[in-house]
JSON list of C-alpha atoms in Angstrom, two decimals:
[
{"chain": "K", "resi": 1, "resn": "MET", "atom": "CA", "xyz": [2.94, 21.31, -5.62]},
{"chain": "K", "resi": 2, "resn": "ILE", "atom": "CA", "xyz": [1.65, 20.48, -2.12]},
{"chain": "K", "resi": 3, "resn": "ILE", "atom": "CA", "xyz": [0.93, 16.75, -1.88]},
{"chain": "K", "resi": 4, "resn": "PHE", "atom": "CA", "xyz": [-0.82, 14.95, 0.97]},
{"chain": "K", "resi": 5, "resn": "ALA", "atom": "CA", "xyz": [-0.84, 11.15, 1.09]},
{"chain": "K", "resi": 6, "resn": "VAL", "atom": "CA", "xyz": [-2.23, 8.56, 3.46]},
{"chain": "K", "resi": 7, "resn": "ASP", "atom": "CA", "xyz": [-1.86, 4.81, 3.84]},
{"chain": "K", "resi": 8, "resn": "SER", "atom": "CA", "xyz": [-4.14, 2.59, 5.90]},
{"chain": "K", "resi": 9, "resn": "ALA", "atom": "CA", "xyz": [-3.93, -0.62, 3.87]},
{"chain": "K", "resi": 10, "resn": "GLY", "atom": "CA", "xyz": [-1.98, -2.65, 6.43]},
{"chain": "K", "resi": 11, "resn": "LYS", "atom": "CA", "xyz": [-1.24, -2.80, 10.14]},
{"chain": "K", "resi": 12, "resn": "THR", "atom": "CA", "xyz": [0.14, 0.75, 10.26]},
{"chain": "K", "resi": 13, "resn": "ALA", "atom": "CA", "xyz": [-1.47, 4.10, 9.59]},
{"chain": "K", "resi": 14, "resn": "GLY", "atom": "CA", "xyz": [0.69, 6.62, 7.78]},
{"chain": "K", "resi": 15, "resn": "ALA", "atom": "CA", "xyz": [0.59, 10.17, 6.47]},
{"chain": "K", "resi": 16, "resn": "ALA", "atom": "CA", "xyz": [3.04, 12.23, 4.45]},
{"chain": "K", "resi": 17, "resn": "LEU", "atom": "CA", "xyz": [3.00, 15.85, 3.33]},
{"chain": "K", "resi": 18, "resn": "LEU", "atom": "CA", "xyz": [5.34, 16.98, 0.56]},
{"chain": "K", "resi": 19, "resn": "ARG", "atom": "CA", "xyz": [6.18, 20.11, -1.35]},
{"chain": "K", "resi": 20, "resn": "ASP", "atom": "CA", "xyz": [7.11, 18.66, -4.75]},
{"chain": "K", "resi": 21, "resn": "ASP", "atom": "CA", "xyz": [9.65, 15.98, -3.76]},
{"chain": "K", "resi": 22, "resn": "THR", "atom": "CA", "xyz": [10.64, 17.59, -0.45]},
{"chain": "K", "resi": 23, "resn": "VAL", "atom": "CA", "xyz": [9.21, 15.83, 2.61]},
{"chain": "K", "resi": 24, "resn": "LEU", "atom": "CA", "xyz": [7.59, 18.31, 5.02]},
{"chain": "K", "resi": 25, "resn": "PHE", "atom": "CA", "xyz": [6.01, 15.70, 7.29]},
{"chain": "K", "resi": 26, "resn": "GLU", "atom": "CA", "xyz": [6.01, 11.92, 7.54]},
{"chain": "K", "resi": 27, "resn": "GLU", "atom": "CA", "xyz": [4.76, 9.71, 10.33]},
{"chain": "K", "resi": 28, "resn": "MET", "atom": "CA", "xyz": [3.57, 6.14, 10.76]},
{"chain": "K", "resi": 29, "resn": "LEU", "atom": "CA", "xyz": [1.64, 4.71, 13.69]},
{"chain": "K", "resi": 30, "resn": "HIS", "atom": "CA", "xyz": [1.28, 1.11, 14.84]},
{"chain": "K", "resi": 31, "resn": "THR", "atom": "CA", "xyz": [-0.40, 1.70, 18.17]},
{"chain": "K", "resi": 32, "resn": "GLY", "atom": "CA", "xyz": [-3.03, -1.01, 18.24]},
{"chain": "K", "resi": 33, "resn": "PHE", "atom": "CA", "xyz": [-5.83, 1.50, 17.76]},
{"chain": "K", "resi": 34, "resn": "THR", "atom": "CA", "xyz": [-8.01, 1.22, 14.66]},
{"chain": "K", "resi": 35, "resn": "HIS", "atom": "CA", "xyz": [-7.28, 3.34, 11.62]},
{"chain": "K", "resi": 36, "resn": "SER", "atom": "CA", "xyz": [-10.61, 5.09, 12.16]},
{"chain": "K", "resi": 37, "resn": "GLN", "atom": "CA", "xyz": [-9.20, 6.32, 15.48]},
{"chain": "K", "resi": 38, "resn": "THR", "atom": "CA", "xyz": [-5.73, 7.30, 14.31]},
{"chain": "K", "resi": 39, "resn": "LEU", "atom": "CA", "xyz": [-5.83, 8.44, 10.68]},
{"chain": "K", "resi": 40, "resn": "LEU", "atom": "CA", "xyz": [-7.83, 11.66, 10.99]},
{"chain": "K", "resi": 41, "resn": "PRO", "atom": "CA", "xyz": [-5.82, 12.96, 14.00]},
{"chain": "K", "resi": 42, "resn": "LEU", "atom": "CA", "xyz": [-2.64, 12.04, 12.10]},
{"chain": "K", "resi": 43, "resn": "ALA", "atom": "CA", "xyz": [-3.79, 14.09, 9.09]},
{"chain": "K", "resi": 44, "resn": "ASP", "atom": "CA", "xyz": [-4.62, 17.03, 11.35]},
{"chain": "K", "resi": 45, "resn": "LYS", "atom": "CA", "xyz": [-1.19, 16.76, 12.96]},
{"chain": "K", "resi": 46, "resn": "ALA", "atom": "CA", "xyz": [0.52, 16.80, 9.55]},
{"chain": "K", "resi": 47, "resn": "PHE", "atom": "CA", "xyz": [-1.23, 19.95, 8.37]},
{"chain": "K", "resi": 48, "resn": "SER", "atom": "CA", "xyz": [-0.86, 21.72, 11.71]},
{"chain": "K", "resi": 49, "resn": "ALA", "atom": "CA", "xyz": [2.86, 20.94, 11.92]},
{"chain": "K", "resi": 50, "resn": "CYS", "atom": "CA", "xyz": [3.41, 22.48, 8.47]},
{"chain": "K", "resi": 51, "resn": "GLY", "atom": "CA", "xyz": [1.08, 25.46, 8.82]},
{"chain": "K", "resi": 52, "resn": "LEU", "atom": "CA", "xyz": [-1.07, 24.18, 5.97]},
{"chain": "K", "resi": 53, "resn": "CYS", "atom": "CA", "xyz": [-4.63, 22.92, 5.48]},
{"chain": "K", "resi": 54, "resn": "ALA", "atom": "CA", "xyz": [-6.58, 20.77, 3.05]},
{"chain": "K", "resi": 55, "resn": "ALA", "atom": "CA", "xyz": [-7.40, 23.83, 0.93]},
{"chain": "K", "resi": 56, "resn": "ASP", "atom": "CA", "xyz": [-3.67, 24.34, 0.29]},
{"chain": "K", "resi": 57, "resn": "THR", "atom": "CA", "xyz": [-3.25, 20.81, -1.07]},
{"chain": "K", "resi": 58, "resn": "GLN", "atom": "CA", "xyz": [-2.88, 20.47, -4.83]},
{"chain": "K", "resi": 59, "resn": "LEU", "atom": "CA", "xyz": [-2.81, 16.67, -4.96]},
{"chain": "K", "resi": 60, "resn": "PHE", "atom": "CA", "xyz": [-4.18, 13.98, -2.67]},
{"chain": "K", "resi": 61, "resn": "CYS", "atom": "CA", "xyz": [-2.79, 10.44, -2.81]},
{"chain": "K", "resi": 62, "resn": "VAL", "atom": "CA", "xyz": [-3.98, 7.26, -1.11]},
{"chain": "K", "resi": 63, "resn": "THR", "atom": "CA", "xyz": [-3.10, 3.57, -1.19]},
{"chain": "K", "resi": 64, "resn": "ILE", "atom": "CA", "xyz": [-6.05, 1.74, -2.76]},
{"chain": "K", "resi": 65, "resn": "GLY", "atom": "CA", "xyz": [-4.97, -1.86, -2.22]},
{"chain": "K", "resi": 66, "resn": "PRO", "atom": "CA", "xyz": [-4.34, -4.59, -1.94]},
{"chain": "K", "resi": 67, "resn": "GLY", "atom": "CA", "xyz": [-4.75, -4.68, 1.82]},
{"chain": "K", "resi": 68, "resn": "SER", "atom": "CA", "xyz": [-7.27, -4.69, 4.64]},
{"chain": "K", "resi": 69, "resn": "PHE", "atom": "CA", "xyz": [-10.72, -4.07, 3.19]},
{"chain": "K", "resi": 70, "resn": "THR", "atom": "CA", "xyz": [-11.78, -1.90, 6.13]},
{"chain": "K", "resi": 71, "resn": "GLY", "atom": "CA", "xyz": [-8.47, -0.07, 6.24]},
{"chain": "K", "resi": 72, "resn": "LEU", "atom": "CA", "xyz": [-8.63, 0.78, 2.54]},
{"chain": "K", "resi": 73, "resn": "ARG", "atom": "CA", "xyz": [-12.14, 2.19, 2.90]},
{"chain": "K", "resi": 74, "resn": "ILE", "atom": "CA", "xyz": [-11.05, 4.38, 5.82]},
{"chain": "K", "resi": 75, "resn": "GLY", "atom": "CA", "xyz": [-8.16, 5.88, 3.86]},
{"chain": "K", "resi": 76, "resn": "LEU", "atom": "CA", "xyz": [-10.30, 6.46, 0.79]},
{"chain": "K", "resi": 77, "resn": "ALA", "atom": "CA", "xyz": [-13.06, 8.07, 2.85]},
{"chain": "K", "resi": 78, "resn": "LEU", "atom": "CA", "xyz": [-10.57, 10.49, 4.42]},
{"chain": "K", "resi": 79, "resn": "VAL", "atom": "CA", "xyz": [-9.07, 11.54, 1.08]},
{"chain": "K", "resi": 80, "resn": "LYS", "atom": "CA", "xyz": [-12.46, 11.88, -0.59]},
{"chain": "K", "resi": 81, "resn": "GLY", "atom": "CA", "xyz": [-13.72, 13.99, 2.30]},
{"chain": "K", "resi": 82, "resn": "MET", "atom": "CA", "xyz": [-10.75, 16.37, 2.06]},
{"chain": "K", "resi": 83, "resn": "ALA", "atom": "CA", "xyz": [-10.61, 16.54, -1.74]},
{"chain": "K", "resi": 84, "resn": "PHE", "atom": "CA", "xyz": [-14.33, 16.90, -2.59]},
{"chain": "K", "resi": 85, "resn": "PRO", "atom": "CA", "xyz": [-14.88, 20.47, -1.26]},
{"chain": "K", "resi": 86, "resn": "PHE", "atom": "CA", "xyz": [-12.03, 21.86, -3.36]},
{"chain": "K", "resi": 87, "resn": "ASP", "atom": "CA", "xyz": [-12.29, 19.50, -6.35]},
{"chain": "K", "resi": 88, "resn": "THR", "atom": "CA", "xyz": [-8.62, 18.64, -5.77]},
{"chain": "K", "resi": 89, "resn": "PRO", "atom": "CA", "xyz": [-7.02, 16.13, -8.17]},
{"chain": "K", "resi": 90, "resn": "SER", "atom": "CA", "xyz": [-6.33, 12.76, -6.56]},
{"chain": "K", "resi": 91, "resn": "VAL", "atom": "CA", "xyz": [-4.36, 9.60, -7.31]},
{"chain": "K", "resi": 92, "resn": "GLY", "atom": "CA", "xyz": [-4.91, 6.07, -6.05]},
{"chain": "K", "resi": 93, "resn": "VAL", "atom": "CA", "xyz": [-1.66, 4.12, -5.71]},
{"chain": "K", "resi": 94, "resn": "SER", "atom": "CA", "xyz": [-1.12, 0.37, -5.41]},
{"chain": "K", "resi": 95, "resn": "THR", "atom": "CA", "xyz": [-0.08, -0.40, -1.85]},
{"chain": "K", "resi": 96, "resn": "LEU", "atom": "CA", "xyz": [2.74, -2.57, -3.17]},
{"chain": "K", "resi": 97, "resn": "GLU", "atom": "CA", "xyz": [3.98, 0.12, -5.56]},
{"chain": "K", "resi": 98, "resn": "ALA", "atom": "CA", "xyz": [3.86, 2.61, -2.67]},
{"chain": "K", "resi": 99, "resn": "LEU", "atom": "CA", "xyz": [6.13, 0.33, -0.64]},
{"chain": "K", "resi": 100, "resn": "ALA", "atom": "CA", "xyz": [8.57, 0.15, -3.55]},
{"chain": "K", "resi": 101, "resn": "ALA", "atom": "CA", "xyz": [8.51, 3.91, -4.16]},
{"chain": "K", "resi": 102, "resn": "GLY", "atom": "CA", "xyz": [9.09, 4.63, -0.48]},
{"chain": "K", "resi": 103, "resn": "TYR", "atom": "CA", "xyz": [12.09, 2.31, -0.17]},
{"chain": "K", "resi": 104, "resn": "PRO", "atom": "CA", "xyz": [15.23, 4.46, 0.33]},
{"chain": "K", "resi": 105, "resn": "GLY", "atom": "CA", "xyz": [17.63, 2.18, -1.56]},
{"chain": "K", "resi": 106, "resn": "GLU", "atom": "CA", "xyz": [17.92, 0.40, -4.90]},
{"chain": "K", "resi": 107, "resn": "GLY", "atom": "CA", "xyz": [17.54, -3.20, -5.96]},
{"chain": "K", "resi": 108, "resn": "THR", "atom": "CA", "xyz": [15.02, -5.91, -6.78]},
{"chain": "K", "resi": 109, "resn": "LEU", "atom": "CA", "xyz": [12.08, -5.61, -4.40]},
{"chain": "K", "resi": 110, "resn": "LEU", "atom": "CA", "xyz": [9.53, -8.22, -3.40]},
{"chain": "K", "resi": 111, "resn": "CYS", "atom": "CA", "xyz": [6.81, -6.17, -1.73]},
{"chain": "K", "resi": 112, "resn": "ALA", "atom": "CA", "xyz": [4.46, -8.32, 0.33]},
{"chain": "K", "resi": 113, "resn": "GLN", "atom": "CA", "xyz": [1.51, -7.59, 2.59]},
{"chain": "K", "resi": 114, "resn": "ASP", "atom": "CA", "xyz": [0.05, -10.18, 4.94]},
{"chain": "K", "resi": 115, "resn": "ALA", "atom": "CA", "xyz": [-3.23, -11.40, 3.41]},
{"chain": "K", "resi": 116, "resn": "ARG", "atom": "CA", "xyz": [-3.75, -13.94, 6.23]},
{"chain": "K", "resi": 117, "resn": "ARG", "atom": "CA", "xyz": [-4.69, -17.60, 5.84]},
{"chain": "K", "resi": 118, "resn": "GLY", "atom": "CA", "xyz": [-1.11, -18.33, 4.73]},
{"chain": "K", "resi": 119, "resn": "GLU", "atom": "CA", "xyz": [-1.28, -15.93, 1.79]},
{"chain": "K", "resi": 120, "resn": "VAL", "atom": "CA", "xyz": [0.32, -12.63, 0.84]},
{"chain": "K", "resi": 121, "resn": "TYR", "atom": "CA", "xyz": [-0.47, -9.81, -1.53]},
{"chain": "K", "resi": 122, "resn": "TRP", "atom": "CA", "xyz": [2.75, -9.32, -3.49]},
{"chain": "K", "resi": 123, "resn": "ALA", "atom": "CA", "xyz": [4.47, -7.83, -6.52]},
{"chain": "K", "resi": 124, "resn": "LEU", "atom": "CA", "xyz": [8.02, -7.52, -7.86]},
{"chain": "K", "resi": 125, "resn": "PHE", "atom": "CA", "xyz": [9.70, -4.19, -8.66]},
{"chain": "K", "resi": 126, "resn": "GLU", "atom": "CA", "xyz": [13.09, -2.88, -9.69]},
{"chain": "K", "resi": 127, "resn": "LYS", "atom": "CA", "xyz": [14.13, 0.30, -7.87]},
{"chain": "K", "resi": 128, "resn": "THR", "atom": "CA", "xyz": [16.90, 2.46, -9.36]},
{"chain": "K", "resi": 129, "resn": "ALA", "atom": "CA", "xyz": [17.94, 6.09, -9.20]},
{"chain": "K", "resi": 130, "resn": "ALA", "atom": "CA", "xyz": [15.61, 6.66, -12.16]},
{"chain": "K", "resi": 131, "resn": "GLY", "atom": "CA", "xyz": [12.59, 5.41, -10.23]},
{"chain": "K", "resi": 132, "resn": "VAL", "atom": "CA", "xyz": [10.45, 2.29, -9.83]},
{"chain": "K", "resi": 133, "resn": "ARG", "atom": "CA", "xyz": [9.85, -0.24, -12.60]},
{"chain": "K", "resi": 134, "resn": "ARG", "atom": "CA", "xyz": [7.16, -2.85, -12.12]},
{"chain": "K", "resi": 135, "resn": "LEU", "atom": "CA", "xyz": [8.23, -6.43, -12.96]},
{"chain": "K", "resi": 136, "resn": "GLY", "atom": "CA", "xyz": [4.80, -8.00, -12.64]},
{"chain": "K", "resi": 137, "resn": "PRO", "atom": "CA", "xyz": [1.20, -7.34, -11.57]},
{"chain": "K", "resi": 138, "resn": "ASP", "atom": "CA", "xyz": [-0.12, -7.25, -8.02]},
{"chain": "K", "resi": 139, "resn": "ALA", "atom": "CA", "xyz": [-1.21, -10.73, -6.95]},
{"chain": "K", "resi": 140, "resn": "ALA", "atom": "CA", "xyz": [-2.70, -12.63, -4.04]},
{"chain": "K", "resi": 141, "resn": "SER", "atom": "CA", "xyz": [-1.39, -16.14, -3.47]},
{"chain": "K", "resi": 142, "resn": "PRO", "atom": "CA", "xyz": [0.18, -18.53, -0.97]},
{"chain": "K", "resi": 143, "resn": "VAL", "atom": "CA", "xyz": [3.63, -17.44, 0.18]},
{"chain": "K", "resi": 144, "resn": "LYS", "atom": "CA", "xyz": [5.31, -20.31, -1.68]},
{"chain": "K", "resi": 145, "resn": "THR", "atom": "CA", "xyz": [3.76, -19.20, -4.97]},
{"chain": "K", "resi": 146, "resn": "ALA", "atom": "CA", "xyz": [5.14, -15.70, -4.49]},
{"chain": "K", "resi": 147, "resn": "LEU", "atom": "CA", "xyz": [8.61, -17.05, -3.73]},
{"chain": "K", "resi": 148, "resn": "ASP", "atom": "CA", "xyz": [8.54, -19.43, -6.70]},
{"chain": "K", "resi": 149, "resn": "SER", "atom": "CA", "xyz": [7.61, -16.55, -8.99]},
{"chain": "K", "resi": 150, "resn": "ALA", "atom": "CA", "xyz": [10.51, -14.50, -7.64]},
{"chain": "K", "resi": 151, "resn": "LYS", "atom": "CA", "xyz": [13.15, -17.21, -8.25]},
{"chain": "K", "resi": 152, "resn": "SER", "atom": "CA", "xyz": [14.12, -15.80, -11.64]},
{"chain": "K", "resi": 153, "resn": "ALA", "atom": "CA", "xyz": [14.40, -12.21, -10.36]},
{"chain": "K", "resi": 154, "resn": "LYS", "atom": "CA", "xyz": [17.81, -10.59, -10.09]},
{"chain": "K", "resi": 155, "resn": "LYS", "atom": "CA", "xyz": [19.38, -11.21, -6.69]},
{"chain": "K", "resi": 156, "resn": "PRO", "atom": "CA", "xyz": [19.67, -10.22, -3.95]},
{"chain": "K", "resi": 157, "resn": "LEU", "atom": "CA", "xyz": [15.95, -9.94, -3.36]},
{"chain": "K", "resi": 158, "resn": "ILE", "atom": "CA", "xyz": [14.92, -7.26, -0.88]},
{"chain": "K", "resi": 159, "resn": "LEU", "atom": "CA", "xyz": [11.73, -8.11, 1.04]},
{"chain": "K", "resi": 160, "resn": "LEU", "atom": "CA", "xyz": [9.45, -5.25, 2.10]},
{"chain": "K", "resi": 161, "resn": "GLY", "atom": "CA", "xyz": [6.05, -4.92, 3.77]},
{"chain": "K", "resi": 162, "resn": "ASP", "atom": "CA", "xyz": [4.24, -6.45, 6.71]},
{"chain": "K", "resi": 163, "resn": "GLY", "atom": "CA", "xyz": [4.25, -9.79, 4.88]},
{"chain": "K", "resi": 164, "resn": "ALA", "atom": "CA", "xyz": [8.00, -9.73, 4.23]},
{"chain": "K", "resi": 165, "resn": "ALA", "atom": "CA", "xyz": [8.88, -11.82, 7.29]},
{"chain": "K", "resi": 166, "resn": "LEU", "atom": "CA", "xyz": [6.40, -14.51, 6.21]},
{"chain": "K", "resi": 167, "resn": "CYS", "atom": "CA", "xyz": [8.24, -14.76, 2.89]},
{"chain": "K", "resi": 168, "resn": "TYR", "atom": "CA", "xyz": [11.71, -14.63, 4.41]},
{"chain": "K", "resi": 169, "resn": "ASN", "atom": "CA", "xyz": [10.95, -17.39, 6.92]},
{"chain": "K", "resi": 170, "resn": "MET", "atom": "CA", "xyz": [9.88, -19.74, 4.10]},
{"chain": "K", "resi": 171, "resn": "LEU", "atom": "CA", "xyz": [12.97, -19.15, 1.94]},
{"chain": "K", "resi": 172, "resn": "GLU", "atom": "CA", "xyz": [15.12, -22.24, 1.48]},
{"chain": "K", "resi": 173, "resn": "ASP", "atom": "CA", "xyz": [18.19, -20.15, 0.64]},
{"chain": "K", "resi": 174, "resn": "LYS", "atom": "CA", "xyz": [18.27, -17.01, 2.77]},
{"chain": "K", "resi": 175, "resn": "THR", "atom": "CA", "xyz": [21.65, -15.94, 1.38]},
{"chain": "K", "resi": 176, "resn": "CYS", "atom": "CA", "xyz": [19.90, -14.62, -1.73]},
{"chain": "K", "resi": 177, "resn": "ALA", "atom": "CA", "xyz": [17.51, -12.31, 0.12]},
{"chain": "K", "resi": 178, "resn": "LEU", "atom": "CA", "xyz": [17.52, -9.38, 2.52]},
{"chain": "K", "resi": 179, "resn": "LEU", "atom": "CA", "xyz": [14.71, -8.66, 4.98]},
{"chain": "K", "resi": 180, "resn": "ALA", "atom": "CA", "xyz": [14.40, -4.87, 5.00]},
{"chain": "K", "resi": 181, "resn": "PRO", "atom": "CA", "xyz": [14.14, -3.20, 8.44]},
{"chain": "K", "resi": 182, "resn": "SER", "atom": "CA", "xyz": [10.59, -2.19, 9.33]},
{"chain": "K", "resi": 183, "resn": "GLN", "atom": "CA", "xyz": [11.54, 1.51, 9.18]},
{"chain": "K", "resi": 184, "resn": "HIS", "atom": "CA", "xyz": [12.06, 1.06, 5.44]},
{"chain": "K", "resi": 185, "resn": "ASN", "atom": "CA", "xyz": [8.34, 0.30, 5.02]},
{"chain": "K", "resi": 186, "resn": "ARG", "atom": "CA", "xyz": [7.16, 3.82, 4.11]},
{"chain": "K", "resi": 187, "resn": "PRO", "atom": "CA", "xyz": [4.00, 3.42, 2.01]},
{"chain": "K", "resi": 188, "resn": "ALA", "atom": "CA", "xyz": [2.55, 6.86, 2.82]},
{"chain": "K", "resi": 189, "resn": "LEU", "atom": "CA", "xyz": [5.69, 8.56, 1.52]},
{"chain": "K", "resi": 190, "resn": "GLY", "atom": "CA", "xyz": [5.78, 6.14, -1.41]},
{"chain": "K", "resi": 191, "resn": "ALA", "atom": "CA", "xyz": [2.14, 6.92, -2.25]},
{"chain": "K", "resi": 192, "resn": "ALA", "atom": "CA", "xyz": [3.01, 10.63, -2.37]},
{"chain": "K", "resi": 193, "resn": "LEU", "atom": "CA", "xyz": [6.03, 10.07, -4.63]},
{"chain": "K", "resi": 194, "resn": "ALA", "atom": "CA", "xyz": [4.29, 7.61, -6.95]},
{"chain": "K", "resi": 195, "resn": "GLY", "atom": "CA", "xyz": [1.18, 9.78, -6.99]},
{"chain": "K", "resi": 196, "resn": "ARG", "atom": "CA", "xyz": [3.16, 12.86, -7.92]},
{"chain": "K", "resi": 197, "resn": "ALA", "atom": "CA", "xyz": [4.79, 10.98, -10.80]},
{"chain": "K", "resi": 198, "resn": "ALA", "atom": "CA", "xyz": [1.36, 9.81, -11.99]},
{"chain": "K", "resi": 199, "resn": "ALA", "atom": "CA", "xyz": [-0.04, 13.35, -11.79]},
{"chain": "K", "resi": 200, "resn": "LEU", "atom": "CA", "xyz": [2.87, 14.68, -13.85]},
{"chain": "K", "resi": 201, "resn": "ARG", "atom": "CA", "xyz": [1.97, 12.06, -16.47]},
{"chain": "K", "resi": 202, "resn": "GLY", "atom": "CA", "xyz": [-1.58, 13.42, -16.51]},
{"chain": "K", "resi": 203, "resn": "GLU", "atom": "CA", "xyz": [-3.09, 10.45, -14.64]},
{"chain": "K", "resi": 204, "resn": "ALA", "atom": "CA", "xyz": [-4.72, 12.28, -11.70]},
{"chain": "K", "resi": 205, "resn": "LEU", "atom": "CA", "xyz": [-8.47, 11.79, -11.23]},
{"chain": "K", "resi": 206, "resn": "SER", "atom": "CA", "xyz": [-11.30, 13.38, -9.32]},
{"chain": "K", "resi": 207, "resn": "ALA", "atom": "CA", "xyz": [-11.66, 11.97, -5.82]},
{"chain": "K", "resi": 208, "resn": "ALA", "atom": "CA", "xyz": [-15.04, 10.51, -6.83]},
{"chain": "K", "resi": 209, "resn": "ALA", "atom": "CA", "xyz": [-13.29, 8.20, -9.29]},
{"chain": "K", "resi": 210, "resn": "LEU", "atom": "CA", "xyz": [-11.03, 6.57, -6.67]},
{"chain": "K", "resi": 211, "resn": "GLN", "atom": "CA", "xyz": [-11.91, 2.95, -5.98]},
{"chain": "K", "resi": 212, "resn": "PRO", "atom": "CA", "xyz": [-10.32, 0.25, -3.81]},
{"chain": "K", "resi": 213, "resn": "GLN", "atom": "CA", "xyz": [-8.51, -2.67, -5.45]},
{"chain": "K", "resi": 214, "resn": "TYR", "atom": "CA", "xyz": [-9.14, -5.69, -3.23]},
{"chain": "K", "resi": 215, "resn": "LEU", "atom": "CA", "xyz": [-7.69, -8.49, -5.44]},
{"chain": "K", "resi": 216, "resn": "ARG", "atom": "CA", "xyz": [-9.80, -11.15, -3.73]},
{"chain": "K", "resi": 217, "resn": "LEU", "atom": "CA", "xyz": [-13.26, -11.68, -2.26]},
{"chain": "K", "resi": 218, "resn": "SER", "atom": "CA", "xyz": [-14.08, -10.52, 1.25]},
{"chain": "K", "resi": 219, "resn": "GLN", "atom": "CA", "xyz": [-14.59, -13.12, 3.98]},
{"chain": "K", "resi": 220, "resn": "ALA", "atom": "CA", "xyz": [-18.37, -12.64, 3.82]},
{"chain": "K", "resi": 221, "resn": "GLU", "atom": "CA", "xyz": [-18.32, -13.16, 0.04]},
{"chain": "K", "resi": 222, "resn": "ARG", "atom": "CA", "xyz": [-16.15, -16.28, 0.40]},
{"chain": "K", "resi": 223, "resn": "GLU", "atom": "CA", "xyz": [-18.46, -17.73, 3.02]},
{"chain": "K", "resi": 224, "resn": "ARG", "atom": "CA", "xyz": [-21.50, -17.04, 0.85]},
{"chain": "K", "resi": 225, "resn": "ALA", "atom": "CA", "xyz": [-19.84, -18.67, -2.16]},
{"chain": "K", "resi": 226, "resn": "ASN", "atom": "CA", "xyz": [-18.96, -21.74, -0.06]},
{"chain": "K", "resi": 227, "resn": "LYS", "atom": "CA", "xyz": [-22.52, -21.95, 1.23]},
{"chain": "K", "resi": 228, "resn": "LEU", "atom": "CA", "xyz": [-23.97, -21.77, -2.30]},
{"chain": "K", "resi": 229, "resn": "GLU", "atom": "CA", "xyz": [-21.54, -24.42, -3.48]},
{"chain": "K", "resi": 230, "resn": "LYS", "atom": "CA", "xyz": [-22.55, -26.76, -0.67]},
{"chain": "K", "resi": 231, "resn": "GLU", "atom": "CA", "xyz": [-26.24, -26.21, -1.45]},
{"chain": "K", "resi": 232, "resn": "LYS", "atom": "CA", "xyz": [-25.61, -27.28, -5.05]},
{"chain": "K", "resi": 233, "resn": "LEU", "atom": "CA", "xyz": [-24.25, -30.60, -3.78]},
{"chain": "K", "resi": 234, "resn": "ILE", "atom": "CA", "xyz": [-27.29, -31.37, -1.65]}
]
């Protein structure tokens, strides 16, 4: 099975191309350019490097959130555009699960993405040789709430994602946690691996059915809600 996966949920843009569980291509970019500038050339590079094209792909995978609202829409648009012409099965993968699946080691993982305003998107996972087991749902909360929820998890706690440093810096006892090196954040590869597992379970969808999972309101929606609330008080 040829699998192509992209991630544009966070600060990096990533793409991975696999044949079953063998990695043919994997690259992540954090250049400062927008995902709309980098993701399509990155996809073209992946296929060209492997002598393949979108028509050869048997499964498309994409991180669907939580993460940057604009970034998620860019990744979804790319996958939908490549999958539609060939009616290729597709899988949307939680960004946090993709981080866990792409981690090269084993242990208890706190996957966290920077949600700004002092908050993180986060979830707990257990990674073993048998695969990834989710220990709780994806959530959006202040960093302290995430850390409090992780207190009962088996230690040491391995922190992953672009929000990992925010969590690590607020830990009272840093001896119980490990901040994973940034090169261990491989959500594009993780999306491919988790997506393949989902497809083998019969969970693949048409690209049209893929939807982003934001977890919280956009800034415009929050501002509108605040405005309406203030008007009620007048």
